[in-house]
Tab-separated table of C-alpha atoms in Angstrom:
chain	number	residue	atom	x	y	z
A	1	UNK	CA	-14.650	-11.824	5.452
A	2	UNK	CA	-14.538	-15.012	3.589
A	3	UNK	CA	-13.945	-15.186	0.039
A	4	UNK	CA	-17.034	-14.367	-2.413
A	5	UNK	CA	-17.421	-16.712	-5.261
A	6	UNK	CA	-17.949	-15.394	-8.151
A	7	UNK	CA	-20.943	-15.958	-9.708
A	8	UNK	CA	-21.908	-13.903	-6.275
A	9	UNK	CA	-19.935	-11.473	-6.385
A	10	UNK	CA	-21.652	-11.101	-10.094
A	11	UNK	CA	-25.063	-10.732	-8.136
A	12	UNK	CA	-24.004	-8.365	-5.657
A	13	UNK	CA	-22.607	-6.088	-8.897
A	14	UNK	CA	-25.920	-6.774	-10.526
A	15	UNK	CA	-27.944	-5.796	-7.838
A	16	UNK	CA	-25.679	-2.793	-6.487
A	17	UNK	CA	-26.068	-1.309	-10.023
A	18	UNK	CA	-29.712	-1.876	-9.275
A	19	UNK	CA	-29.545	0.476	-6.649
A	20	UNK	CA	-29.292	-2.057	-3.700
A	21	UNK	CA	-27.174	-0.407	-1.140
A	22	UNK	CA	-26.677	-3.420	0.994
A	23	UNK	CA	-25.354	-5.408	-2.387
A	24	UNK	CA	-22.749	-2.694	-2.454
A	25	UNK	CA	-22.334	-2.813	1.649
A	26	UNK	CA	-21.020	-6.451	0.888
A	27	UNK	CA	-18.999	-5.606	-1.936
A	28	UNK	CA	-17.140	-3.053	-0.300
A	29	UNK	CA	-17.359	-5.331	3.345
A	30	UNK	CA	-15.348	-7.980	1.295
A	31	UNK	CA	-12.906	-5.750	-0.775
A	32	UNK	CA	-12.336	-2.977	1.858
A	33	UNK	CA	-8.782	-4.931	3.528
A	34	UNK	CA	-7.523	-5.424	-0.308
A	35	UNK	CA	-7.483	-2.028	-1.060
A	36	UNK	CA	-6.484	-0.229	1.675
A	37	UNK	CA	-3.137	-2.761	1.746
A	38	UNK	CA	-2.866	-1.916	-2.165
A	39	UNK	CA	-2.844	1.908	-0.762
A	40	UNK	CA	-1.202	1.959	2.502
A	41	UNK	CA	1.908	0.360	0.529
A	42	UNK	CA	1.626	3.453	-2.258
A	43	UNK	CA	1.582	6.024	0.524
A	44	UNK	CA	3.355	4.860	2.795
A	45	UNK	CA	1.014	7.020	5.408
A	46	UNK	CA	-1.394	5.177	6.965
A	47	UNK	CA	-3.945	7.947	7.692
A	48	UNK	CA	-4.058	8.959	3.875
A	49	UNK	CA	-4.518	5.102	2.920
A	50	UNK	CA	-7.314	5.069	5.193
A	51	UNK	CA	-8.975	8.661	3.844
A	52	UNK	CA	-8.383	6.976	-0.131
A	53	UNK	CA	-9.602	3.835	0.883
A	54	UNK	CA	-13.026	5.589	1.448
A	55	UNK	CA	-12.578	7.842	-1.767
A	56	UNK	CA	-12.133	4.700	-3.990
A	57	UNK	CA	-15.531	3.101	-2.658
A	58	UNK	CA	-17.012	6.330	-3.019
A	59	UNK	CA	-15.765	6.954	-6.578
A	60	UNK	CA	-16.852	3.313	-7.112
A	61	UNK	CA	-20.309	3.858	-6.065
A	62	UNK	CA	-20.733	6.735	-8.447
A	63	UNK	CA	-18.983	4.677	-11.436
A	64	UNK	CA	-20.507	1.175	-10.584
A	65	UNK	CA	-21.951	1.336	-14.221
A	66	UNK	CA	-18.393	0.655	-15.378
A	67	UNK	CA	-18.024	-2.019	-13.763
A	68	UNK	CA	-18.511	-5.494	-15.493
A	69	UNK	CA	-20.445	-8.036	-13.766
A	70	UNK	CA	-18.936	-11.609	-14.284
A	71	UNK	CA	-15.499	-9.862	-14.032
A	72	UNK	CA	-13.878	-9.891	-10.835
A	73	UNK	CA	-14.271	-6.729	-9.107
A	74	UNK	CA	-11.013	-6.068	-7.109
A	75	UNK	CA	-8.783	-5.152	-10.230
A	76	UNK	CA	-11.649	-2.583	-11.295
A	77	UNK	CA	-11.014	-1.183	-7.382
A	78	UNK	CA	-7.357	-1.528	-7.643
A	79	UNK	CA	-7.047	0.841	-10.867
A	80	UNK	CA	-9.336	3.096	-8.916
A	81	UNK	CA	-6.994	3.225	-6.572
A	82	UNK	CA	-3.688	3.308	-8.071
A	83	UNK	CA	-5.439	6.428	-10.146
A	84	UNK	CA	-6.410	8.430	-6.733
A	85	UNK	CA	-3.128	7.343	-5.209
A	86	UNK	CA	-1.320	9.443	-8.531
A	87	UNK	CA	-3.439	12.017	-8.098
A	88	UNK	CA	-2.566	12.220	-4.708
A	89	UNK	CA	0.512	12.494	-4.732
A	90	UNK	CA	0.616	15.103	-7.363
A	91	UNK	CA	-1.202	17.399	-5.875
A	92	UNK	CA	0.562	16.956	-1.947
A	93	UNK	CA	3.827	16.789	-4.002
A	94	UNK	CA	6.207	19.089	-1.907
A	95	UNK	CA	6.769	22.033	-3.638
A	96	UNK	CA	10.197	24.399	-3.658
A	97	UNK	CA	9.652	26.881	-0.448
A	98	UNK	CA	11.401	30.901	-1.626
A	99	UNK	CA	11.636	31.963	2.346
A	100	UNK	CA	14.610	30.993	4.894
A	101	UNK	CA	12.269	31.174	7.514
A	102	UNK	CA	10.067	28.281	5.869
A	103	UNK	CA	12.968	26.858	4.595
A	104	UNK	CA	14.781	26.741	8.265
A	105	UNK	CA	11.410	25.269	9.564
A	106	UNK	CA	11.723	22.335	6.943
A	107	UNK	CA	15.257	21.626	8.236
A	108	UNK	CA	14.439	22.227	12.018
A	109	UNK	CA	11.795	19.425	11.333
A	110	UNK	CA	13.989	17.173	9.813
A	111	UNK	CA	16.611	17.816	12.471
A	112	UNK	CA	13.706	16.797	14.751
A	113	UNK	CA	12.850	13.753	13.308
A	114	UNK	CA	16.219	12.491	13.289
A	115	UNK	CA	17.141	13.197	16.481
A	116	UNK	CA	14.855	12.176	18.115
A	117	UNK	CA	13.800	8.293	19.285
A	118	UNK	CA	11.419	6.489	16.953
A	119	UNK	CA	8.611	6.801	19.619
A	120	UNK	CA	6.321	6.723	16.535
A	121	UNK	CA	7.346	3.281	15.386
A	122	UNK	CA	4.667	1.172	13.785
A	123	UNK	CA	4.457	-1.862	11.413
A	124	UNK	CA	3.539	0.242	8.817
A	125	UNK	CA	6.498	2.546	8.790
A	126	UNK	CA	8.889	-0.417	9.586
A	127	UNK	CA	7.766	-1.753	6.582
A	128	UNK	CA	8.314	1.182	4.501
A	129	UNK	CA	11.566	1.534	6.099
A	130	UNK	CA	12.309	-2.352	5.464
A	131	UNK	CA	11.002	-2.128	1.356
A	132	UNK	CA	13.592	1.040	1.000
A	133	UNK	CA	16.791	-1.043	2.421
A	134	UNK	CA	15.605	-3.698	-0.739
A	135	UNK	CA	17.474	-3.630	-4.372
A	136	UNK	CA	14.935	-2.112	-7.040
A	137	UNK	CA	14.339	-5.695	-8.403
A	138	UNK	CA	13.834	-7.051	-5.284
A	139	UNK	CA	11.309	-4.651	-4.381
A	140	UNK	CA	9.581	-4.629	-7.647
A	141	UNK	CA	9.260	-8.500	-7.213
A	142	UNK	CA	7.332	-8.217	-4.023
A	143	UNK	CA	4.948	-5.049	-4.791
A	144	UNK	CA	4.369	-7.476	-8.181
A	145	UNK	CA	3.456	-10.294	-5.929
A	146	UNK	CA	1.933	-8.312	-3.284
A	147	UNK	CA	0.175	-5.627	-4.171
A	148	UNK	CA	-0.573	-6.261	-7.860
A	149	UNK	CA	-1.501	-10.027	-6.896
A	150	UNK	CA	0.125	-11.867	-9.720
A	151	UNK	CA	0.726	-15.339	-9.658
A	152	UNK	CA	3.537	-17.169	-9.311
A	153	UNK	CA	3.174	-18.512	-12.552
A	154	UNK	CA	2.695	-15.173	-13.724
A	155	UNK	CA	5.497	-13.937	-12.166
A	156	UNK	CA	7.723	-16.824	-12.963
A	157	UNK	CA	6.861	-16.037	-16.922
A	158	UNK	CA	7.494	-12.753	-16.629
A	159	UNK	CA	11.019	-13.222	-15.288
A	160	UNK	CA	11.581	-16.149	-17.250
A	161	UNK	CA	12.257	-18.101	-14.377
A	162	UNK	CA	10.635	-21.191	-13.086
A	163	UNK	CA	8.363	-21.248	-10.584
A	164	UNK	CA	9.954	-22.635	-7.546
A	165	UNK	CA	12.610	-20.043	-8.053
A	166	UNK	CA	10.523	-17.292	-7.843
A	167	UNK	CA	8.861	-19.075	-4.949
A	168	UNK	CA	12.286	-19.254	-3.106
A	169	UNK	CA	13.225	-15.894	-3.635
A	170	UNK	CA	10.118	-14.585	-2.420
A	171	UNK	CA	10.548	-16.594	0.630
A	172	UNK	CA	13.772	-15.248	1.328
A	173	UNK	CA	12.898	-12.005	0.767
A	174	UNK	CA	9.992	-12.147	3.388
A	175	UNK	CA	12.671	-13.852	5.566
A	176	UNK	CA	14.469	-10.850	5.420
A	177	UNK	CA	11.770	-8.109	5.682
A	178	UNK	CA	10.458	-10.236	8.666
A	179	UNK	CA	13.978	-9.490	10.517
A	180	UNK	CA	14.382	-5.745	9.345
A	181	UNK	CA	10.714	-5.264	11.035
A	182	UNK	CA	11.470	-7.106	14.178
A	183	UNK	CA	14.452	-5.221	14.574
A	184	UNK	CA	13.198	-2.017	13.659
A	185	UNK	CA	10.218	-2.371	16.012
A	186	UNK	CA	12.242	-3.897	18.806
A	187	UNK	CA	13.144	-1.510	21.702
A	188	UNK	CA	16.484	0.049	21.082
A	189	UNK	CA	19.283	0.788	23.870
A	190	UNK	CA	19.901	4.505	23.992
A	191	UNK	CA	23.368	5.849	21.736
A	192	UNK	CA	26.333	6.765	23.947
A	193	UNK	CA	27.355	10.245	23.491
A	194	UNK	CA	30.516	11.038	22.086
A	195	UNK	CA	32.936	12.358	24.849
């Protein structure tokens, strides 16, 4: 959907706090792609950034009081969804297992997973898998740029770096993700066997 100017996107708010459903409809029409990209790169699971992306709107709907018109809307929905994505995780964190049984399943799993071929591959988890190979500081650059949506000039302040550098490095560093997610997506030959 193309971009909403403003002093709309102030009218849909208005009117959506008004009770107009279809005001809201747009709203959520225009910022639905932002923030399921903001939480598919939290999660890392597609299927749970698709089942918060449809808690956020629906926490959103409830809370629209809160939210300012005039202001832009997406960073209200972004800290909506950073918040669920916490909560998320907290409460799906993996906790300790006491058994063997459970604790040879976990293992047997894993064993599982890494044996066998990435049949499963996707973008998404190429991505993910692409992100983890990165330094911290690169990383932090691009979730900064990315998935907080700062600026380059806000980015080049807050490194203390000029613009074009940032620029650069943020090139290069796409560059490079680009060719870790070809590769990992590309069909691999099968591993010889050890004699």
């Amino acid at each position: 959907m193309s971009e909403i100017a403003a002093n709309e996107e102030s009218r849909l708010i208005s009117a959506a706090q008004n009770g107009d459903l279809a005001a809201f409809g747009i709203l959520v029409e225009h910022h639905y792609a932002a923030v399921r990209a903001c939480l598919a790169v939290r999660m890392g699971n597609a299927h749970d950034a698709e089942d918060l992306t449809q808690e956020v709107f629906l926490l959103a709907f409830k809370k629209l009081d809160q939210c300012t018109p005039g202001r832009p809307m997406r960073p209200w929905l972004r800290r909506i969804a950073v918040n669920l994505s916490g909560n998320h995780r907290r409460k799906f964190r993996a906790l300790p297992v006491g058994a063997i049984e459970e604790l040879q399943n976990l293992i047997d799993d894993s064993l599982r997973q890494w044996i066998e071929p990435l049949d499963e591959r996707t973008p998404l988890e190429a991505l993910r898998h692409c992100l983890d190979q990165l330094e911290s500081p690169a990383r932090q650059l691009l979730f900064a740029r990315y998935a907080d949506e700062l600026s380059l000039d806000e980015l080049a302040a807050l490194l203390e770096r000029k613009t074009s550098a940032v620029s650069m490095q943020l090139h290069r560093l796409r560059h490079l993700i680009g060719n870790c997610i070809r590769e990992k997506l590309s069909p691999q030959p099968p591993t010889p066997r050890p004699l």
